[in-house]
XYZ file of C-alpha atoms in Angstrom:
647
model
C 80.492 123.537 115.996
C 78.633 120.383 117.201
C 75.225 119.149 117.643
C 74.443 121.131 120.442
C 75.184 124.334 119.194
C 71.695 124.022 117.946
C 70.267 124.397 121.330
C 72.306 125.729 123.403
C 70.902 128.526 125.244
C 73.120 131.980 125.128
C 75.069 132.205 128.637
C 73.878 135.936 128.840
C 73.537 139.087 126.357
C 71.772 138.533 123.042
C 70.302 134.698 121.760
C 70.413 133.699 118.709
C 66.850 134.943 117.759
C 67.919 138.784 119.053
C 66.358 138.681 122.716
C 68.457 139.345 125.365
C 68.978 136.889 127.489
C 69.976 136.959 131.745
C 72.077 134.056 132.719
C 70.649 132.023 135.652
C 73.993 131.002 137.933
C 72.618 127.469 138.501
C 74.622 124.191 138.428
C 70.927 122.108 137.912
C 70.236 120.566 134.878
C 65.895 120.243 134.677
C 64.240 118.257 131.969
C 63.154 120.784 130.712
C 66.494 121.492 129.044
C 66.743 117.349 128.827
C 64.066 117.648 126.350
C 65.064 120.563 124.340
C 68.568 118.831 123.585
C 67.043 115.405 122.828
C 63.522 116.314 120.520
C 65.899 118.730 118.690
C 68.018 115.635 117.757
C 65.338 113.660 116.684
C 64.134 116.081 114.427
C 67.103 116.120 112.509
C 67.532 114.488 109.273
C 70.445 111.924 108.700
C 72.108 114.291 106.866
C 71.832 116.913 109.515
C 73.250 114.053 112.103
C 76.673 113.512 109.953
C 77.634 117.367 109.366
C 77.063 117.995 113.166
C 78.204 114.670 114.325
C 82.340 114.790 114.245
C 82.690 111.152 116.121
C 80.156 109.543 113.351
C 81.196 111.617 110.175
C 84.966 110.488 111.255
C 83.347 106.548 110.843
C 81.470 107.536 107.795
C 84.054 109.497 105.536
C 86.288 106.886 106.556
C 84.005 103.734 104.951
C 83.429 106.227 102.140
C 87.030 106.944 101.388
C 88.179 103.345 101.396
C 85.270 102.044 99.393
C 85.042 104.785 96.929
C 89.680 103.810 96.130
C 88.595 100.513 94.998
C 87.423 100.361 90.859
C 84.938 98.338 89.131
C 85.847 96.324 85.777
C 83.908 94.880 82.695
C 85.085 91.696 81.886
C 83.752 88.967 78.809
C 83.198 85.427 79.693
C 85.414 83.125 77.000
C 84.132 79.964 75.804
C 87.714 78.267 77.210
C 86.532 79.161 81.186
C 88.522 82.336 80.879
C 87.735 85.608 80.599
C 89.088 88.831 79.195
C 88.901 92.487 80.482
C 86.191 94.594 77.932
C 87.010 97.915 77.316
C 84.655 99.467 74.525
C 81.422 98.704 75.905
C 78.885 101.138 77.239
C 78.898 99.321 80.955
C 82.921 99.998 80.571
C 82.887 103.302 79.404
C 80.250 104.436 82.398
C 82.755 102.584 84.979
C 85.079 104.870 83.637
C 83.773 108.160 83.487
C 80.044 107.568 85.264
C 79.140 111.646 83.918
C 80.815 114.112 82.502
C 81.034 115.983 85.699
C 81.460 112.910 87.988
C 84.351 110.656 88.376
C 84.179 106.691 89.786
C 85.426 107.410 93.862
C 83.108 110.488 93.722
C 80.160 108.389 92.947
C 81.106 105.200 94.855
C 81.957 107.872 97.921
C 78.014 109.316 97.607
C 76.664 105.709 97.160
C 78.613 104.466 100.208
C 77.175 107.580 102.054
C 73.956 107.697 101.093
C 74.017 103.887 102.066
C 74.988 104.075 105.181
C 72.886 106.927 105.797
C 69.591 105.990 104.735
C 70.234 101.771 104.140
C 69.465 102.700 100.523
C 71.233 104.097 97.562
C 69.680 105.022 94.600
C 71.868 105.523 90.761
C 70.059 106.991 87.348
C 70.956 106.154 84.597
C 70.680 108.047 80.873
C 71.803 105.548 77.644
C 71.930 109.024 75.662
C 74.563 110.867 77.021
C 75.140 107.882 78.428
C 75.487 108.687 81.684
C 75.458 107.147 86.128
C 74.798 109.651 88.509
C 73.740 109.657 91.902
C 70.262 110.231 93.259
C 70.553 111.640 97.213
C 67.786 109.045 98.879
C 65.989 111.469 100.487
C 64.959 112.723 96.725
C 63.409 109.392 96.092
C 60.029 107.962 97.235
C 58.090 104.949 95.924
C 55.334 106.179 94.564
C 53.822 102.678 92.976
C 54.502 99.020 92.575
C 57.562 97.518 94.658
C 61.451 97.582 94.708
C 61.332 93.673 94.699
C 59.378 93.475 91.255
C 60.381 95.494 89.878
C 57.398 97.325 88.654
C 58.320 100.458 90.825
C 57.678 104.288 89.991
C 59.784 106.454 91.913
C 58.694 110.576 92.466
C 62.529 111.931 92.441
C 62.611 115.802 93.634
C 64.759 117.994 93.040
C 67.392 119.807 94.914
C 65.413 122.533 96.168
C 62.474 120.019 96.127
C 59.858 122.377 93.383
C 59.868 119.702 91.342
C 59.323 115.886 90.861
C 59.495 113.399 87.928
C 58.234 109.845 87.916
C 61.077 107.482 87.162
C 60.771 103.428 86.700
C 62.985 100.458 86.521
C 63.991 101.810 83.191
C 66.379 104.581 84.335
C 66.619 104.192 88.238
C 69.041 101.307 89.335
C 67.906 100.833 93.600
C 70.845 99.561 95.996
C 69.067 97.987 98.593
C 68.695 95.149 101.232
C 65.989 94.719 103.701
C 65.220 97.094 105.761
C 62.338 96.963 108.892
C 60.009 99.346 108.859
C 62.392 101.468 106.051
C 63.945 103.129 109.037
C 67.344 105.143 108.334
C 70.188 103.466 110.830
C 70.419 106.886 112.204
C 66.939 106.253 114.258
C 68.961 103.337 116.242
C 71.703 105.604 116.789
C 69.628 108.462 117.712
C 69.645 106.963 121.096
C 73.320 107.234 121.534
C 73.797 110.630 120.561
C 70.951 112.168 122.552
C 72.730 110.459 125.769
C 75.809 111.854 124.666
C 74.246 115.489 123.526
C 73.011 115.305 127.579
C 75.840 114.866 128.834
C 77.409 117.207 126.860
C 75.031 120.141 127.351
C 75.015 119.297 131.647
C 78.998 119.759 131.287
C 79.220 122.690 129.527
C 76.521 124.394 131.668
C 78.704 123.101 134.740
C 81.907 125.177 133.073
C 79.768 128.095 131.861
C 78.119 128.626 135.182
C 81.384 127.637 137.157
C 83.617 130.954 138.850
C 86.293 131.771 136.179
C 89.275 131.560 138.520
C 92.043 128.548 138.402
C 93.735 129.405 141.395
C 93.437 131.510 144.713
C 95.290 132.121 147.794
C 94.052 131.198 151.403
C 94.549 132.884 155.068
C 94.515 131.434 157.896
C 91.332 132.847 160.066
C 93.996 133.071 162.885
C 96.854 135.318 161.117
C 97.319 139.207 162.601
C 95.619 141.585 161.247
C 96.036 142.819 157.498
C 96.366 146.860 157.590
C 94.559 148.434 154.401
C 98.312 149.184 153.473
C 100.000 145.341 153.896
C 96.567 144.028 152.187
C 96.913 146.580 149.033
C 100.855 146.497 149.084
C 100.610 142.474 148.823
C 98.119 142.763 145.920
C 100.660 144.519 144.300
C 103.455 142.508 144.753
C 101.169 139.380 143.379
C 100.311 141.584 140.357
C 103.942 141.606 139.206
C 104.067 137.923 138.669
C 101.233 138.231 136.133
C 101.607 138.597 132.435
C 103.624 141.897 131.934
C 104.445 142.248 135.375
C 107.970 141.983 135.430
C 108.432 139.172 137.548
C 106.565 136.343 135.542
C 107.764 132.488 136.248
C 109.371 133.724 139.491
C 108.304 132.431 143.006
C 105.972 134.945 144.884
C 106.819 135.296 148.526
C 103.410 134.172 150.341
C 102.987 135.561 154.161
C 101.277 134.835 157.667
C 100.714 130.735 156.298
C 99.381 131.912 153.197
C 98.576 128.907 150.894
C 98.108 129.037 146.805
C 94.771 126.487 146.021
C 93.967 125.006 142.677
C 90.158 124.922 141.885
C 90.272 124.406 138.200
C 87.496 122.712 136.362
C 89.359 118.982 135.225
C 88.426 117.209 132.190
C 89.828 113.987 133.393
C 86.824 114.297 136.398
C 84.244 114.883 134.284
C 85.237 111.875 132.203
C 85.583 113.980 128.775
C 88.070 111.391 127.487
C 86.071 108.840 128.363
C 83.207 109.634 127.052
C 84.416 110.915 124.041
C 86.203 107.255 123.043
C 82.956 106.144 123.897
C 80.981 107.351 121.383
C 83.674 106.483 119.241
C 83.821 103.198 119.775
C 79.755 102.778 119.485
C 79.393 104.833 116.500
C 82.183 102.898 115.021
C 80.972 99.490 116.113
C 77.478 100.363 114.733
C 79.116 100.503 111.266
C 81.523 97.513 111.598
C 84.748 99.470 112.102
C 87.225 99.035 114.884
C 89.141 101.860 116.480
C 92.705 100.642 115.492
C 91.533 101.440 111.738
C 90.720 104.631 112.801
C 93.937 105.457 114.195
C 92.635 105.560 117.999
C 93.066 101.671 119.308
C 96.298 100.335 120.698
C 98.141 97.794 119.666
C 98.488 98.461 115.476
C 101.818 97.622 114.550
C 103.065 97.217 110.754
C 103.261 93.082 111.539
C 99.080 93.827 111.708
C 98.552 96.207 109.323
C 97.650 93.404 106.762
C 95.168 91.567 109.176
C 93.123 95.145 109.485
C 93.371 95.732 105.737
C 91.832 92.410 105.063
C 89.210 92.570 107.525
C 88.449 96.199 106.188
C 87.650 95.212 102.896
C 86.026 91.806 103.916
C 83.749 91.702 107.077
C 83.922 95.824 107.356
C 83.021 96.662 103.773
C 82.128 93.210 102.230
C 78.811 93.605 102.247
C 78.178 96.484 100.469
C 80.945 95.941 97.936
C 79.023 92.738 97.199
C 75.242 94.662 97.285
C 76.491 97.252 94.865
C 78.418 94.835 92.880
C 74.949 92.353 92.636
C 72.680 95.717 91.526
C 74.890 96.960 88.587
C 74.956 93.722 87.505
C 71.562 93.018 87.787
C 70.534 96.424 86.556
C 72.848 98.497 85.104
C 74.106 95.910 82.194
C 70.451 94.865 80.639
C 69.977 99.060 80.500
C 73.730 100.127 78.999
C 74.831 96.925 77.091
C 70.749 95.155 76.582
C 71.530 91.497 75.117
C 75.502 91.003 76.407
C 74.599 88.144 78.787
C 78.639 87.151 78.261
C 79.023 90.753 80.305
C 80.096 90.735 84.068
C 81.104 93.622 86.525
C 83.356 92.995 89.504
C 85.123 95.192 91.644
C 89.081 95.093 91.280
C 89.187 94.097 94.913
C 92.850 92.105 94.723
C 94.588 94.785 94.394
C 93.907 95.763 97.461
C 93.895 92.265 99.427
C 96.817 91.184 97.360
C 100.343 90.444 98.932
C 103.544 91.753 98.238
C 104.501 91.187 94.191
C 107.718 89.488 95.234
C 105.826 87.072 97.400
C 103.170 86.250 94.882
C 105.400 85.443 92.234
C 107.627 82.986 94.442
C 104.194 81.682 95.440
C 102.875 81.326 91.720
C 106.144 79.801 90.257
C 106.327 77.206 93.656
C 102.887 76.181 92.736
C 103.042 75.937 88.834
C 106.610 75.325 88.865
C 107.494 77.062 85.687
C 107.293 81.149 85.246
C 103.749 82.888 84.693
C 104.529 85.766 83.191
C 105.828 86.710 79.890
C 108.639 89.846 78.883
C 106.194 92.088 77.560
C 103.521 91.536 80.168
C 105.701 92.573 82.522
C 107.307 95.828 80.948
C 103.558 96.549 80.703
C 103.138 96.550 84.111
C 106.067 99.119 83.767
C 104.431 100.924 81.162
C 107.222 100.141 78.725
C 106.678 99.185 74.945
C 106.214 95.474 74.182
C 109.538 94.123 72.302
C 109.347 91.210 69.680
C 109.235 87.278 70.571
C 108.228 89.210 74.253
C 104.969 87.196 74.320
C 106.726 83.732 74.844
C 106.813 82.408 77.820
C 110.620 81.401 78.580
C 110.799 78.619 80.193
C 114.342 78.189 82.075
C 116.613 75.026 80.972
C 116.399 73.250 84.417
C 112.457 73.208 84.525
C 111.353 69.707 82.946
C 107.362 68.459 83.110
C 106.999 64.592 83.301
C 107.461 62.164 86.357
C 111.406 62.873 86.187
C 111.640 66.715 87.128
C 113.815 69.180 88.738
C 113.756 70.243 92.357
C 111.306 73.101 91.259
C 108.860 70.536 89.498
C 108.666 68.021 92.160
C 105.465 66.466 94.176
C 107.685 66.052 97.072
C 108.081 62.630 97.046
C 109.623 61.310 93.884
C 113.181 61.397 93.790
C 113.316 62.675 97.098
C 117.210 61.613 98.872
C 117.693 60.934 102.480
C 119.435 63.201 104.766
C 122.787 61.242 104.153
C 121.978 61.203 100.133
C 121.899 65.335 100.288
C 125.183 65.621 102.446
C 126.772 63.330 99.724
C 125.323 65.582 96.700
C 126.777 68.628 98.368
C 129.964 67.925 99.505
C 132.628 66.849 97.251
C 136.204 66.195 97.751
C 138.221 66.965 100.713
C 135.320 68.998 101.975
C 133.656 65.841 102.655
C 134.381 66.247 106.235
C 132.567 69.425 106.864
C 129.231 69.113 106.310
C 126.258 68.453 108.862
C 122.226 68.262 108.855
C 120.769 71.169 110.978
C 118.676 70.011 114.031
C 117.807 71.206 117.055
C 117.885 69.328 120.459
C 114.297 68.049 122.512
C 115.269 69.896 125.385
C 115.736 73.310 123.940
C 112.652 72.602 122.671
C 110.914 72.155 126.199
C 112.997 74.870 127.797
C 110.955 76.871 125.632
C 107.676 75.530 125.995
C 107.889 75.736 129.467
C 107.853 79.486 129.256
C 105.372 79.471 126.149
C 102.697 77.701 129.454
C 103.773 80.048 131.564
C 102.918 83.552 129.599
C 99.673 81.684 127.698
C 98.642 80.789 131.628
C 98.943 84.714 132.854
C 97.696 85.875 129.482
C 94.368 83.677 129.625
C 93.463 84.914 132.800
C 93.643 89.075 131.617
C 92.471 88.426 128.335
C 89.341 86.220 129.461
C 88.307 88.559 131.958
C 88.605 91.715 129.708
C 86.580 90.276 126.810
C 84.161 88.626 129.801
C 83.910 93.130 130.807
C 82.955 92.891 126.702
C 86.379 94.722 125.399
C 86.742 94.996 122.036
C 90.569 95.566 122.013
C 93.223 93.802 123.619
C 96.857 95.490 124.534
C 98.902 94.093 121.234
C 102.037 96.167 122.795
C 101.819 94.499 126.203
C 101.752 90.998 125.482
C 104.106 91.657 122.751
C 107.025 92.566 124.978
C 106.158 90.378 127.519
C 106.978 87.587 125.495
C 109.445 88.778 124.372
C 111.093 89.279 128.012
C 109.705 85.920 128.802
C 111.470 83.819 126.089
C 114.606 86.471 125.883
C 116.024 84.582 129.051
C 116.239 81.174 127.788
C 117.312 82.027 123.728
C 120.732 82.782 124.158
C 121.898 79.563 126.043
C 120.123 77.732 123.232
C 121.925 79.897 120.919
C 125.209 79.132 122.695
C 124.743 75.768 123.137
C 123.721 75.278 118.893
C 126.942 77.296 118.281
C 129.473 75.486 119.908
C 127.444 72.104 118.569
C 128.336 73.391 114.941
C 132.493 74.698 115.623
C 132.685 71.054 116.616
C 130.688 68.973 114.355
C 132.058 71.071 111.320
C 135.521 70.159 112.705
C 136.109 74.202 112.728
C 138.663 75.789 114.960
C 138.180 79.418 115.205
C 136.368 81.845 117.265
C 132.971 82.599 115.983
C 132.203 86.256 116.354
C 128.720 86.811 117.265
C 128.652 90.755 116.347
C 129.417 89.875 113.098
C 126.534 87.199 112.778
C 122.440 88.147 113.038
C 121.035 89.220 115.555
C 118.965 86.820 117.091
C 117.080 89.325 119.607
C 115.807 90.778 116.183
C 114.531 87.340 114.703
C 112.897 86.649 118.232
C 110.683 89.578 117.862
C 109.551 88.410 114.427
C 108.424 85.203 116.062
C 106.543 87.336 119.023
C 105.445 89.706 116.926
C 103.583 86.936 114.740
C 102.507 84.523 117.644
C 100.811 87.646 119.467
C 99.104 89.690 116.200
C 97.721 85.777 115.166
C 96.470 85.456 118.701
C 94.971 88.512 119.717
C 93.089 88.716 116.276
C 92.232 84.957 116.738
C 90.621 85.945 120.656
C 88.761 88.657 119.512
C 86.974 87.344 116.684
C 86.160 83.787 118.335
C 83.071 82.503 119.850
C 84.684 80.675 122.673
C 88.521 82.473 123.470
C 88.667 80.015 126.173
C 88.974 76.832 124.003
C 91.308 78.594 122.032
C 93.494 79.483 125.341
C 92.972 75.127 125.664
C 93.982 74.472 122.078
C 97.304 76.901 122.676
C 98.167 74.846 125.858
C 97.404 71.306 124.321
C 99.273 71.779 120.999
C 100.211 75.137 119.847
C 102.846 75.987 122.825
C 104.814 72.954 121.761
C 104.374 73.937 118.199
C 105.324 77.380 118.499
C 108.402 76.169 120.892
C 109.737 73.837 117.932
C 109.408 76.687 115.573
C 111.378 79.566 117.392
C 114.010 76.817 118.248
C 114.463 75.703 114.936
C 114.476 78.817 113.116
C 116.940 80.552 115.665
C 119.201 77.296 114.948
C 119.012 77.949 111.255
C 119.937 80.963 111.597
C 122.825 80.785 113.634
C 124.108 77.290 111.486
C 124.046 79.893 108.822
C 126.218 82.299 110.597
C 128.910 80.270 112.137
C 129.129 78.040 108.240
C 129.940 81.555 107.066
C 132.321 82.729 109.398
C 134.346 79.233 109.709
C 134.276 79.414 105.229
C 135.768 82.819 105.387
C 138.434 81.253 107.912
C 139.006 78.475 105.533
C 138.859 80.071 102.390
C 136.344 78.216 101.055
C 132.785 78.634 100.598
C 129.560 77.907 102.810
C 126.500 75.877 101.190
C 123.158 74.865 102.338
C 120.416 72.473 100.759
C 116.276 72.624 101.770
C 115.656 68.990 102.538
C 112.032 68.140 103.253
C 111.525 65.205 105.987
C 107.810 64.775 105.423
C 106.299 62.719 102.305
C 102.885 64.965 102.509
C 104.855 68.357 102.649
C 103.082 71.616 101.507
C 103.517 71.716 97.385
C 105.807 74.904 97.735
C 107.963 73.248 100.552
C 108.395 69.792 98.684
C 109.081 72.025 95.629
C 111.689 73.370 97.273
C 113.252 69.283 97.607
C 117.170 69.611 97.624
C 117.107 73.212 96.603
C 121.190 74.637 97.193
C 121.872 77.849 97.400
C 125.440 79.662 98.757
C 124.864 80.611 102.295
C 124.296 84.186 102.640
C 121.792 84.307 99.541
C 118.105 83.582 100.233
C 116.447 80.353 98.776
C 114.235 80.592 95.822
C 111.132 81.435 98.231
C 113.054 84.609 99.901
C 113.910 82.580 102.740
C 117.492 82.023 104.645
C 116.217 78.665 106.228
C 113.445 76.698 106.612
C 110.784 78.381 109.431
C 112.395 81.733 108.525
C 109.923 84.414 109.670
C 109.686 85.790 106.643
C 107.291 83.269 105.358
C 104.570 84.426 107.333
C 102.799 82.039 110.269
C 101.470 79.787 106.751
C 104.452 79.095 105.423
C 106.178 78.468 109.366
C 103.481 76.487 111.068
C 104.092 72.371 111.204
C 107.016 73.098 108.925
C 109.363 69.648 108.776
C 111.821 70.938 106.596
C 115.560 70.827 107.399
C 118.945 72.483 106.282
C 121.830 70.786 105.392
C 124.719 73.027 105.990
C 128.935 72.262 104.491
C 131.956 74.360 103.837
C 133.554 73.310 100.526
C 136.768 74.533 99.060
């Protein structure tokens, strides 16, 4: 049941209020009926609006659901700059368990409701039980002084609205911002859903008045004669092909240039689909919510998913996490925990923005260059018991502070060797031989490029002209696998041309058996995958997509041309030192070499790093610009590989 069901008038028999009623055939829509439909919308409350509404309570529940997963913590500020997590305080204890009949997402799901259905939330608060619960806005009116001064009294109903009780700043806690005129946002959407409730109500008066027949059979005004006895014995025959005739999904036998017609009302004519995504898309952008998080855009992919999450819980749902946040700070602490100015709330909101574990804690020991964590801390996170001496942090033989470090405690630039001073570090003995620096040659490079100008040129004219037409979504898959077609035809001749490069400077002679070696068609739709989420997100966020289409042209193209050429002759270095070790019996090594004195910290940390090939570096990667270090950790990247075959 939707909105209109409200108003609709009965198509014939008995309406609603027990007349009967005598459908008028008529295909006219009068404003008469234009103004039924639209002053019965305005006259209904917010509320009203989001239980009839499905397009808006689908934008709604799903802000509600994904603010109400994230928690709140008490924390202590510590003399040292620190802080530590408080657990036994009456703020705490309410973040917990708000009531005894309410739990945290059931509160912060009403708050986020009530907010966005009224642009004011109201919480009371009782230090005796003690107690938060939620106060439905429309319950609460000002009755004297203002919100900003605090010197309010509130009249707060109840459900059934009998009663009211004057509450002050002493028990009610306000979430608020300004607000002109105090107007709920459902008055500026009002507007939107009483064109939509129009068109609505004209279409399904168009079906309800329209003949109830799909198909029908034509004559030709010039065929003989039909006898009473051909006419009926035809009707017959057509009868069998109905349900339970006998003859269903055959092929009737049509006479004298019979024809079969189609006159079936279409929802694609009426634009249903269209108008549906419509309001959608407005109700959505109203609230700051794009389609793809709702499951209807195009384009989501899981290389995405992590740009939508942040921008859910930043520019979606920032605001409000930082309003509500602010007011139980500013309110709720001086009333449960009066004199604890050490006390802070915050929403746990990096769990949720967070990256993977793994990649923090490569991240975290790069940067710090020692481990963070200690034994028991992390069979806590397991929920296993602490063990003794578990609260030291070990600290690994090879990690040294002071100017004289190990490869993991480096700035980058101390100690750093040359190219030729890494080949000699890594290759002893007769292996001496075998050993090279991975690089890739200029014109690969601009092979590349060439068709990076090419797609960015054809891409800059769709993409400028849809946003000009004001889209809001751009087709992720499309350009996706066009680049990936585009670039597809130039890749393996540089992957050729690298592995024959390698056989011979490695002095190797065997066949190298590319079926047994990565693929590099996957490892090419990494790199597209990235290049196209980074720029579509990039166009539809920016002021002016058209510089951006110049900066791509001027810099990025060559940039992005270095990086897939690299990367795809890391990889296959990798593959063929492997291969020719297994032929030799020996074994395949690689070092991380930095070329750049003013290399990224986790890079130059990285500084003559060796690993066996095969196994991933300390950061998770096989090679330097390996796509698994995300468009940060590829972009302007300088680092090299040396590869060698010892044994």
């Amino acid at each position: 049941m939707g909105i209109l069901d409200l108003f609709r008038r009965s198509p014939g028999g008995t309406a609603p209020n027990g007349a009967p009623v005598e459908f008028a055939p008529t295909f006219m829509f009068s404003a008469e009926d234009v103004n039924d439909v639209v002053s019965g919308l305005y006259a209904l409350s917010p509320e009203k609006i989001y239980e009839k509404t499905s397009d808006l309570r689908t934008v709604l529940d799903f802000r509600a659901r994904n603010f109400s997963q994230i928690g709140m913590h008490a924390f202590e500020m510590q003399s040292d700059g620190g802080r530590e997590r408080v657990r036994d305080s009456v703020s705490a204890k309410v973040l917990k368990r708000p009531a005894p009949g309410m739990t945290w997402p059931a509160l912060m799901w009403a708050v986020c409701l009530d907010f966005d259905l009224h642009a004011e939330a109201y919480l009371l608060f009782n230090p005796k039980v003690p107690a938060l619960v939620h106060i439905p806005a429309r319950r609460v009116s000002l009755t004297s002084g203002s919100w900003e001064m605090g010197d309010f009294k509130a009249a707060v109903s109840s459900p059934d609205g009998s009663k009211t009780v004057e509450v002050g700043a002493e028990a009610l806690i306000p979430i608020r911002l300004y607000n002109p005129g105090g107007k709920s946002p459902m008055q500026t959407l009002k507007d939107v859903m009483a064109e939509q409730a129009a068109a609505q109500s004209f279409r399904l008066k168009t079906w309800q008045n329209g003949h109830q027949t799909n198909r029908y059979i034509t004559r030709p005004a010039d065929a003989p004669d039909w006898t009473p006895e051909s006419r009926n014995r035809f009707v017959e025959d057509m009868r069998r092909f109905r349900s339970g005739g006998g003859s269903e999904g055959g092929s009737p036998l049509l006479e004298d240039g019979m024809q079969f017609k189609s006159d079936q009302v279409k929802a694609t004519e009426d634009q249903v689909m269209e108008m549906a995504k419509l309001s959608r898309e407005r109700y959505a952008s109203a609230y700051g919510v794009t389609l793809s998080m709702l499951g209807s855009g195009e384009g989501v992919t899981y290389a995405n998913l992590r740009e939508y999450r942040q921008m859910l819980y930043s520019e979606t749902l920032g605001s409000l996490f930082s309003t509500v946040e602010a007011a139980l700070n500013s309110f709720l602490l001086p009333l449960a925990d009066p004199g604890r100015d050490d006390l802070y709330l915050e929403f746990n909101l990096k769990e949720r923005l967070k990256s993977d574990p793994a990649d923090q804690a490569k991240i975290y020991q790069a940067s710090v260059g020692a481990p963070i964590m200690t034994r028991n801390e992390a069979r806590a996170r397991e929920n296993l018991p602490k063990v003794d001496g578990g609260d030291e942090l070990i600290t690994p033989l090879n990690v040294v502070t002071g100017s004289v470090a190990s490869p993991q405690d480096t700035d980058g630039t101390e100690g750093q060797l040359s190219a030729s001073g890494h080949r000699e570090m890594v290759v002893p003995g007769k292996a001496r031989g075998r050993s090279t620096t991975v690089d890739r040659k200029q014109s690969d490079v601009e092979a590349v490029e060439s068709v990076l100008l090419s797609y960015f040129g054809r891409q800059r004219s769709s993409v400028l002209s849809e946003l000009g037409a004001g889209a809001t979504e751009l087709d992720y898959e499309r350009w996706d696998t066009e680049l990936y077609r585009d670039l597809i035809t130039v890749i393996p001749g540089i992957s050729k041309r690298q592995t024959d490069a390698l056989l011979n400077e490695l002095d190797l002679d065997f066949t190298f058996d590319p079926v047994r070696a990565r693929s590099e068609r996957s490892l090419l739709a990494d790199h597209t995958s990235n290049i196209t989420t980074a720029n579509i997100n990039k166009f539809l966020k920016s002021a002016d997509p058209a510089h951006d289409f110049d900066v791509i042209e001027a810099t990025r193209s060559a940039q992005y041309a270095d990086t897939i050429v690299t990367s795809m002759n890391n990889m296959r270095s990798v593959d063929v030192a492997k291969q020719g070790a297994k032929s030799l019996g020996g074994e395949a090594y690689k070092v991380w070499t930095t070329m750049s004195g003013d290399s990224r910290p986790a890079h130059a940390a990285m500084n003559g790093e060796r690993a066996k090939v095969g196994e991933p570096f300390s950061n998770g990667a096989q090679f330097p610009r390996s796509s698994v270090l995300g468009p940060a950790g590829v972009a302007n990247c300088q680092c090299q590989m040396i590869i060698s075959i010892e044994g």
